[in-house]
PDB file of C-alpha atoms in Angstrom:
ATOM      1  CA  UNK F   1      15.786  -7.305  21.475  1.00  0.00           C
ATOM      2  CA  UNK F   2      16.385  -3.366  21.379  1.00  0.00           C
ATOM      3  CA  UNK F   3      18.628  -1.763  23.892  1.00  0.00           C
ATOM      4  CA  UNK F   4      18.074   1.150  25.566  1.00  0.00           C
ATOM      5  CA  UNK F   5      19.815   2.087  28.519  1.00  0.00           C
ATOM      6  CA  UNK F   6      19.550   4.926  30.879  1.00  0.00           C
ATOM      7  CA  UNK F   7      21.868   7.099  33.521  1.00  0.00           C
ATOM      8  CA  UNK F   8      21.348   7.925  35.916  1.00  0.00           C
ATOM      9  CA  UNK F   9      17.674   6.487  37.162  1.00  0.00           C
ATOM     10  CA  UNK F  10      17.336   9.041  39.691  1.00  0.00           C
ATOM     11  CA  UNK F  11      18.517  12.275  40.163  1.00  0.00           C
ATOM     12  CA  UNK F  12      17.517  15.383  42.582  1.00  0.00           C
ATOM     13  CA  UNK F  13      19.351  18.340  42.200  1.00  0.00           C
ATOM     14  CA  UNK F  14      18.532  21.968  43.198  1.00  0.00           C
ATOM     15  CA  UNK F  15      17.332  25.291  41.480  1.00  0.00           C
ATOM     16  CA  UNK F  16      19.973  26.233  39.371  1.00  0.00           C
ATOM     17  CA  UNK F  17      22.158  23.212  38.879  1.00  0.00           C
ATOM     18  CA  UNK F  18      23.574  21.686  35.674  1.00  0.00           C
ATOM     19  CA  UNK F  19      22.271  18.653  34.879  1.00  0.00           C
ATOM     20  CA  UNK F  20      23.181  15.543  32.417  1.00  0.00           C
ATOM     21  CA  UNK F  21      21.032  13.042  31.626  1.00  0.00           C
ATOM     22  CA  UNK F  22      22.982   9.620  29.415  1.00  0.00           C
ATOM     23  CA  UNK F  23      21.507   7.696  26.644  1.00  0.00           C
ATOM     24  CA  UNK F  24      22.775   4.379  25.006  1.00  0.00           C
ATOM     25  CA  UNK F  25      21.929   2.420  22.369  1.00  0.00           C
ATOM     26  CA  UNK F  26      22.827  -1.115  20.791  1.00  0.00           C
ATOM     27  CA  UNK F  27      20.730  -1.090  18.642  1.00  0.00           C
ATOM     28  CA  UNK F  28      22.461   0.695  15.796  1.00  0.00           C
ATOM     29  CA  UNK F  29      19.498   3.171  15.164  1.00  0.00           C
ATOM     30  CA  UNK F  30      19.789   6.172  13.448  1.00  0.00           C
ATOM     31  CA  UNK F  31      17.139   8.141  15.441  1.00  0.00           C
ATOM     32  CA  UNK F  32      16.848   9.092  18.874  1.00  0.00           C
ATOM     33  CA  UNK F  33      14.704  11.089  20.742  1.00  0.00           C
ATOM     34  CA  UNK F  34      14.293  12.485  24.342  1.00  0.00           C
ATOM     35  CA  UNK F  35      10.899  12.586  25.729  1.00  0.00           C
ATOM     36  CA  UNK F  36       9.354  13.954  29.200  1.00  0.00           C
ATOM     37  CA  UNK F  37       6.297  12.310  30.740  1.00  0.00           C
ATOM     38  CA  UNK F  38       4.333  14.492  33.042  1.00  0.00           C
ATOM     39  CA  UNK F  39       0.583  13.389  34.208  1.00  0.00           C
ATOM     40  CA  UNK F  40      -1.743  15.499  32.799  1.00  0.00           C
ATOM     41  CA  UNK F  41       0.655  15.638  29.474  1.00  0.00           C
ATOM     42  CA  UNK F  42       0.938  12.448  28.624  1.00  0.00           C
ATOM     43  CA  UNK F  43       4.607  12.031  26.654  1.00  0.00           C
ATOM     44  CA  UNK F  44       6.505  15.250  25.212  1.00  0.00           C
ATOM     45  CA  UNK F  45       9.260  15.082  22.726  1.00  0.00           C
ATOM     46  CA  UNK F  46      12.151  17.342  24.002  1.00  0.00           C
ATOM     47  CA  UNK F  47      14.607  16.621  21.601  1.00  0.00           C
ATOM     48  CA  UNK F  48      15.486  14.419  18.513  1.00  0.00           C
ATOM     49  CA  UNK F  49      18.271  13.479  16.220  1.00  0.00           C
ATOM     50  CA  UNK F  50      19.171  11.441  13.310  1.00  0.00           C
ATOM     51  CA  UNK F  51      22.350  11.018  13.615  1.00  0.00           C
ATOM     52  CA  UNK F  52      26.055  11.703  15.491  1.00  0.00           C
ATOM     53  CA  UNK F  53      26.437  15.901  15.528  1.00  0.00           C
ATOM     54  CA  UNK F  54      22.926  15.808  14.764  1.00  0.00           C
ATOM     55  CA  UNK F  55      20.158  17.985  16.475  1.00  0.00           C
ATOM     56  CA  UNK F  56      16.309  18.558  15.776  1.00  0.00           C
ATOM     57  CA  UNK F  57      14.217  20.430  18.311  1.00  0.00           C
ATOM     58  CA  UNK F  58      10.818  18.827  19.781  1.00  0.00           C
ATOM     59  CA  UNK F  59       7.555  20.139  21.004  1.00  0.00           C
ATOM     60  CA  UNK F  60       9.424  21.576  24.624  1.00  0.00           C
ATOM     61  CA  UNK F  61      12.883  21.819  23.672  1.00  0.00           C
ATOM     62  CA  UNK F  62      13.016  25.764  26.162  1.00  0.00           C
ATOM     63  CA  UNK F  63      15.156  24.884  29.282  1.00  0.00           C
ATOM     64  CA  UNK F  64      17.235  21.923  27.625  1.00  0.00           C
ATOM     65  CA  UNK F  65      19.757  21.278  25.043  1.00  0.00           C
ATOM     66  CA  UNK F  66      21.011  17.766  23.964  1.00  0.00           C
ATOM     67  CA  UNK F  67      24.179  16.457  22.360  1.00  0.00           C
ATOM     68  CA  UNK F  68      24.484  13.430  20.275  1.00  0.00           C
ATOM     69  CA  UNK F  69      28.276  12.557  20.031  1.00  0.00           C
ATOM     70  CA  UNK F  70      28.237   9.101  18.385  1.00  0.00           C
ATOM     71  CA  UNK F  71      25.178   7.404  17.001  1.00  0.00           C
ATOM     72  CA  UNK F  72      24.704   5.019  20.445  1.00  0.00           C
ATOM     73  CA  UNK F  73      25.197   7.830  22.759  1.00  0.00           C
ATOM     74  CA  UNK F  74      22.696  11.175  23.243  1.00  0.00           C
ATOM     75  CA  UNK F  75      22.419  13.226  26.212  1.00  0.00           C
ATOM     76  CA  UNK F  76      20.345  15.734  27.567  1.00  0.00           C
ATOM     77  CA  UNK F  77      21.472  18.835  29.395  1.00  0.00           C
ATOM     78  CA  UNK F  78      19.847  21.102  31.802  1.00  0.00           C
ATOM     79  CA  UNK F  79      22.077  23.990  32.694  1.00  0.00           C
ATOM     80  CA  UNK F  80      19.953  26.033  34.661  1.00  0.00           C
ATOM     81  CA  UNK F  81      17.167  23.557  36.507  1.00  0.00           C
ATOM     82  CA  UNK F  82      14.002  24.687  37.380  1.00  0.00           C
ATOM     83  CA  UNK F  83      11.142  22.936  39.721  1.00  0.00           C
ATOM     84  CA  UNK F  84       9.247  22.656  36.130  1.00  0.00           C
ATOM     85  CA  UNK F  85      11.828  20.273  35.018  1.00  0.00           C
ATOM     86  CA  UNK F  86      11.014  17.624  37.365  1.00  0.00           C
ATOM     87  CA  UNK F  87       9.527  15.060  35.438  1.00  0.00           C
ATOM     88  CA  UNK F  88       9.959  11.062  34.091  1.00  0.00           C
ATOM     89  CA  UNK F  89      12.272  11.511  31.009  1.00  0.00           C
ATOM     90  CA  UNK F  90      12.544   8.897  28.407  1.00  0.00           C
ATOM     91  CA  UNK F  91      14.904   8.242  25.824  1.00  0.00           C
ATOM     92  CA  UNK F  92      13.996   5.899  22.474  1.00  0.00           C
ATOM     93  CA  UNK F  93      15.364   4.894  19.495  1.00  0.00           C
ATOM     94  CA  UNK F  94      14.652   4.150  16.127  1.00  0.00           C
ATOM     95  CA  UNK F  95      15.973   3.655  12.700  1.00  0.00           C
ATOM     96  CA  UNK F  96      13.845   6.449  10.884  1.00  0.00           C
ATOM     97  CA  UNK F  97      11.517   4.065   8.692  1.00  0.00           C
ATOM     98  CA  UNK F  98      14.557   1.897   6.904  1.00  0.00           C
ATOM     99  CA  UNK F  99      14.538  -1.936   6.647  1.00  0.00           C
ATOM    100  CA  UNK F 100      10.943  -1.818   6.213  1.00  0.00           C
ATOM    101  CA  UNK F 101      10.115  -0.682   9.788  1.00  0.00           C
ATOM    102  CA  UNK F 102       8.653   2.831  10.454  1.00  0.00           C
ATOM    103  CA  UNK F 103       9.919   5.496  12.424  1.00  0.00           C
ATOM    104  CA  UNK F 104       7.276   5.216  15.009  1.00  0.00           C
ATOM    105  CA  UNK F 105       8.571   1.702  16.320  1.00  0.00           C
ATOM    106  CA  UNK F 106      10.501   3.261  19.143  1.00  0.00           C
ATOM    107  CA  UNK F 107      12.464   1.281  21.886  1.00  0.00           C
ATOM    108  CA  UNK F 108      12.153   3.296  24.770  1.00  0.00           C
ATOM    109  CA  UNK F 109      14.774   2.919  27.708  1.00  0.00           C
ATOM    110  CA  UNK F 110      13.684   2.499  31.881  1.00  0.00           C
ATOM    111  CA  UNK F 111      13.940   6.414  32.328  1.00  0.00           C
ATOM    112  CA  UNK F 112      15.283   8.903  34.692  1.00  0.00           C
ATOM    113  CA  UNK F 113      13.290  10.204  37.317  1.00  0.00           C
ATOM    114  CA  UNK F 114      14.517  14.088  37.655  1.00  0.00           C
ATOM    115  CA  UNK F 115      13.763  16.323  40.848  1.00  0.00           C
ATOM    116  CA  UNK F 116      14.301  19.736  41.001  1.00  0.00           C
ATOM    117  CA  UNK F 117      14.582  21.212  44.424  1.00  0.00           C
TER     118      UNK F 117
ATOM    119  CA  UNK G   1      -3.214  13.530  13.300  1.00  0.00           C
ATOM    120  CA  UNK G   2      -6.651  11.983  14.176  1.00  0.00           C
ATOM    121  CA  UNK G   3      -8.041  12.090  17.720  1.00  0.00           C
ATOM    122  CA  UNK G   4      -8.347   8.404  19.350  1.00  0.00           C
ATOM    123  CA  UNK G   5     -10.624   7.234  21.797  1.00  0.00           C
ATOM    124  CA  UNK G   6     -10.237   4.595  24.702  1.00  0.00           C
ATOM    125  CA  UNK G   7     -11.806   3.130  27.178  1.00  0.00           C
ATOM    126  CA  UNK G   8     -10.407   4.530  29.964  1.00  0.00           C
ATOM    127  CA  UNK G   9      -9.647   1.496  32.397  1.00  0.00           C
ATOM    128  CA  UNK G  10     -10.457  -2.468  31.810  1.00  0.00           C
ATOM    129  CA  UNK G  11     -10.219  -5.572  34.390  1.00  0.00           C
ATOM    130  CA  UNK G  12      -9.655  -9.022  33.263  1.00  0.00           C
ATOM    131  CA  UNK G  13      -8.636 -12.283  34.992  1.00  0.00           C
ATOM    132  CA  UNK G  14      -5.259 -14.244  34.052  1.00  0.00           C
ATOM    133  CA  UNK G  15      -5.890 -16.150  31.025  1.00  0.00           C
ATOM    134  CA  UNK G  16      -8.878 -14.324  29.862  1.00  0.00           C
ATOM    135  CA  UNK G  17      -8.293 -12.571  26.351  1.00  0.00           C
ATOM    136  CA  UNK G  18      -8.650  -8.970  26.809  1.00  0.00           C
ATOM    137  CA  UNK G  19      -9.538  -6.673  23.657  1.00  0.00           C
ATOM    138  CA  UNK G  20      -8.733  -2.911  23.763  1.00  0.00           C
ATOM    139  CA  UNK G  21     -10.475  -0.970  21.279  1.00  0.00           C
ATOM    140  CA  UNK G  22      -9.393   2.357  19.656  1.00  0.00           C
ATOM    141  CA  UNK G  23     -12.019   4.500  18.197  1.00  0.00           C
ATOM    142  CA  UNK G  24     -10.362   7.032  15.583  1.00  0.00           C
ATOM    143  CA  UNK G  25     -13.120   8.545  13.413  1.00  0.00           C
ATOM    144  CA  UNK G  26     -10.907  11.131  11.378  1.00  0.00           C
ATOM    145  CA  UNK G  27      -8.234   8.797  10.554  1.00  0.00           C
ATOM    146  CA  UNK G  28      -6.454  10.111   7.218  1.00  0.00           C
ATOM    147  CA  UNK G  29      -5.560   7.320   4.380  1.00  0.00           C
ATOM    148  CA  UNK G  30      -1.978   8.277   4.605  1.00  0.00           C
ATOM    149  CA  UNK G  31      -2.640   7.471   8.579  1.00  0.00           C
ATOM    150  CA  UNK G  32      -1.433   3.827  10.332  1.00  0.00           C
ATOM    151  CA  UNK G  33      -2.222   2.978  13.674  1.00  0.00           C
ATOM    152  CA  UNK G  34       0.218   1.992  16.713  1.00  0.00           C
ATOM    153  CA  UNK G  35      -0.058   0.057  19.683  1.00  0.00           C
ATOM    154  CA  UNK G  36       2.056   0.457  22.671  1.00  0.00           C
ATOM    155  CA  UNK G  37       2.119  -0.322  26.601  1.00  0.00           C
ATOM    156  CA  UNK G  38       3.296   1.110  29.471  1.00  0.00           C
ATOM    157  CA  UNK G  39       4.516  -0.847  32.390  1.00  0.00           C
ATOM    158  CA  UNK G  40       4.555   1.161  35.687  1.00  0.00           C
ATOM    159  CA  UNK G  41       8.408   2.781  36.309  1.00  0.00           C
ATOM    160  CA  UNK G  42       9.362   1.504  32.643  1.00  0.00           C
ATOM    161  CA  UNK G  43       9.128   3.116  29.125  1.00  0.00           C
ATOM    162  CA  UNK G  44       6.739   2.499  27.038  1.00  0.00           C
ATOM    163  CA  UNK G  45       7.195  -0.692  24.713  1.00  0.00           C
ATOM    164  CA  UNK G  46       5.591  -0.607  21.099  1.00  0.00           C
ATOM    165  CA  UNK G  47       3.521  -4.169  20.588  1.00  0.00           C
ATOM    166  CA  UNK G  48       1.943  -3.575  17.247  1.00  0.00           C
ATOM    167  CA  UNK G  49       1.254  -1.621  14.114  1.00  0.00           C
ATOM    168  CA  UNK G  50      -1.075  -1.895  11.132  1.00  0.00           C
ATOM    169  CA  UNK G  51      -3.094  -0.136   8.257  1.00  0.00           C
ATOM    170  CA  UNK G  52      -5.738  -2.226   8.002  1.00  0.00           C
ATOM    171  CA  UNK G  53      -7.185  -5.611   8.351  1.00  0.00           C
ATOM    172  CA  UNK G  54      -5.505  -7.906  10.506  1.00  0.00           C
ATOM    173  CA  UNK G  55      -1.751  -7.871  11.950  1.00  0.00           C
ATOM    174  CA  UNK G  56      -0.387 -10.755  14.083  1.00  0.00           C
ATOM    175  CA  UNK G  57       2.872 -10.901  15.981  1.00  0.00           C
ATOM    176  CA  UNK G  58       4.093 -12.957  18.757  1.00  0.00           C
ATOM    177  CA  UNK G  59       2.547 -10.308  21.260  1.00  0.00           C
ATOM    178  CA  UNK G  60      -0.785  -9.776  20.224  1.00  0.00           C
ATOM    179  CA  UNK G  61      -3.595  -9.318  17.638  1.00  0.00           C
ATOM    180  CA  UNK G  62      -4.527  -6.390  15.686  1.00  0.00           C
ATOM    181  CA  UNK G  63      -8.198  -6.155  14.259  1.00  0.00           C
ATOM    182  CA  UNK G  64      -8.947  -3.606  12.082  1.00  0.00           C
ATOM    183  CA  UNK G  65     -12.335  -2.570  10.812  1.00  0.00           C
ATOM    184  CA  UNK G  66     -13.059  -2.101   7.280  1.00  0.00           C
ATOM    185  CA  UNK G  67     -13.626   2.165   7.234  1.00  0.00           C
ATOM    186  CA  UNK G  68     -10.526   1.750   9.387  1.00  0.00           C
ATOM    187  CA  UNK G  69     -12.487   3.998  12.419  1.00  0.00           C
ATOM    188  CA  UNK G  70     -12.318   1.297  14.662  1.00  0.00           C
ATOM    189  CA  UNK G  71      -9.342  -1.519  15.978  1.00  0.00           C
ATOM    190  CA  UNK G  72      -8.896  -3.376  18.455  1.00  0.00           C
ATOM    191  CA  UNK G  73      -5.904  -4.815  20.374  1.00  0.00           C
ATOM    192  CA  UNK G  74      -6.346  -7.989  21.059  1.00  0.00           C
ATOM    193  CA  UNK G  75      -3.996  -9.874  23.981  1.00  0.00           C
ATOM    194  CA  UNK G  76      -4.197 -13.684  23.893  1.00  0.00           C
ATOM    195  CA  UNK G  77      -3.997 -15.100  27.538  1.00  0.00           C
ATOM    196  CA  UNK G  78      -3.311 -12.187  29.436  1.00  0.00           C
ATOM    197  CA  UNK G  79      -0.923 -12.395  32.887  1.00  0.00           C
ATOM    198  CA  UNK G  80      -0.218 -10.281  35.682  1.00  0.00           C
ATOM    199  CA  UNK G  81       2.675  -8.745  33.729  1.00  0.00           C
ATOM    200  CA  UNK G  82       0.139  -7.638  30.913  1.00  0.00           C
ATOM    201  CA  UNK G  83      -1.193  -5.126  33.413  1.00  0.00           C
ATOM    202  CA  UNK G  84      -0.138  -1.486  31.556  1.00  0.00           C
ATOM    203  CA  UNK G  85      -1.301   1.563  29.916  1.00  0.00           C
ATOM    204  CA  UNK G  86      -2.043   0.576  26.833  1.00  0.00           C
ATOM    205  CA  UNK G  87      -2.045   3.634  24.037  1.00  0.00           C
ATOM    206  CA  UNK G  88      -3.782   3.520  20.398  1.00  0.00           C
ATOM    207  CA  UNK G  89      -1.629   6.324  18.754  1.00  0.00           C
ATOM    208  CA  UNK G  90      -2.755   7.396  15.199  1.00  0.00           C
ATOM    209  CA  UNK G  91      -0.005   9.167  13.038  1.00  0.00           C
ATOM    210  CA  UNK G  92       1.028   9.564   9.734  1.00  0.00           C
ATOM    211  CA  UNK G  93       4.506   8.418   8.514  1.00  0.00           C
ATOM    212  CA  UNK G  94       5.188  11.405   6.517  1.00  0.00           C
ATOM    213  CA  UNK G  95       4.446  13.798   9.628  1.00  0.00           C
ATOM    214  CA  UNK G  96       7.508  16.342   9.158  1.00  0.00           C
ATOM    215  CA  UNK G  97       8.794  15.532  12.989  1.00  0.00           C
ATOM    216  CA  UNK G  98      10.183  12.140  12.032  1.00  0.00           C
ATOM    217  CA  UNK G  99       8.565   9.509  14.375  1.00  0.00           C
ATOM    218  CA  UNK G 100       7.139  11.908  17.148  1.00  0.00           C
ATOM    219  CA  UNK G 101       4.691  10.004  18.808  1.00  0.00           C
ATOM    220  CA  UNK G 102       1.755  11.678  21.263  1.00  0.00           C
ATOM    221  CA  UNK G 103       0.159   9.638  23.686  1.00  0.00           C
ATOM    222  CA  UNK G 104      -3.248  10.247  25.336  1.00  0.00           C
ATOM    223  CA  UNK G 105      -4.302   8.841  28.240  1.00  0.00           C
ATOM    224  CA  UNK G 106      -4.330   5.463  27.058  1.00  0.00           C
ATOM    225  CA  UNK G 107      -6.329   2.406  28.872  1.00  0.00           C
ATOM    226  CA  UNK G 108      -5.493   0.959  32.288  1.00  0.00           C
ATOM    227  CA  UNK G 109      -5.670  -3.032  32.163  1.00  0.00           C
ATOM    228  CA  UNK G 110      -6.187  -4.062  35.503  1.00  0.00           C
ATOM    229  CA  UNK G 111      -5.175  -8.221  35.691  1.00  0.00           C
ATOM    230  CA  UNK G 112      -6.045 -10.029  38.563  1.00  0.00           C
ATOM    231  CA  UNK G 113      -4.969 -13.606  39.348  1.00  0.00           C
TER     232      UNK G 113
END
């Protein structure tokens, strides 16, 4: 089974503060992506990589940047938080369509619920 | 990417087999068509994918009709835990954002025991 783990689960900060938001996976995937969930929105890629040192920009990327420093672990910053960042963020993995299975079989970790103050 | 349609909400009793169709009338060749749930306060989980036909896994059932506008999710035996958001997502593998995936608004299986 896939591994996806998330840190922290919950985090309230205020206007203005930095944020970082941890990624890890076991699963020796190539890909990973971070996603926010908003109602109304449905799910939002953010940011995406396909590899260590790697970075692609998503659909949202403005207010966040995101670090992948080995191929488990990718993080998400927020230097400057705004109230329009709170939101359910998701990280996922995959391993960009090799061994026969496509990049759109994701593994998706528990989340972090963000609030901005 | 083509534009799916779901039911918006379904009810089914433990045991029952529940099918969730997926209506997805523009649906390229070079499309395929994903299945995934969402569990309240977890991520979403992928169950299934297919082109066409019929797909089978340990999860559930994947009908597919033969114009390939039309499939259904099919969930053998359904329990409390099946109760989710389940999202039909329609994409292409070649899309130039490697696996992005959009949700809609999926449908809500209500399970009662």
């Amino acid at each position: 089974e896939a591994a996806v783990t998330q840190s922290p689960r919950n985090k309230v900060t205020v206007t203005g503060g930095n944020v970082t938001l941890s990624c890890r996976q076991t699963n020796s995937h190539n890909y990973m992506y971070w996603y926010r969930q908003d109602t109304g929105h449905g799910l939002r890629l953010i940011h995406y990589s396909y590899g260590a040192g790697n970075l692609q920009i998503g659909d949202v990327p403005d207010g966040y940047k995101a670090t992948r420093t080995t191929q488990e672990d990718f993080f998400l910053l927020l230097e400057l938080a705004s109230p329009s960042q709170t939101s359910l963020y998701f990280c996922a993995s995959s391993d960009g369509g090799l061994g026969g299975r496509s990049s759109y079989e994701q593994y998706f970790g528990p989340g972090t619920r963000l609030t901005v103050l | 990417l083509a534009k799916t349609t779901q039911p918006p909400s379904m009810e089914a009793y433990e045991g029952q087999e529940v099918n969730v169709s997926c209506s997805h009338t523009n649906i390229a060749t070079s499309e395929y068509i994903y299945w995934y749930r969402q569990v309240p306060h977890q991520g979403p989980q992928f169950i299934i994918q297919g082109y066409k036909d019929y797909v089978v896994n340990e999860v559930a059932s994947l009908f597919i009709s033969a114009d390939r506008k039309l499939s259904t999710l099919s969930l053998p035996w359904v329990s409390l835990r099946d109760a989710a958001v389940y999202y039909c997502i329609v994409t292409d593998k070649g899309t130039q954002v490697v696996g992005q995936l959009t949700f809609g608004r999926g449908t809500r299986l209500q399970v009662y025991a």
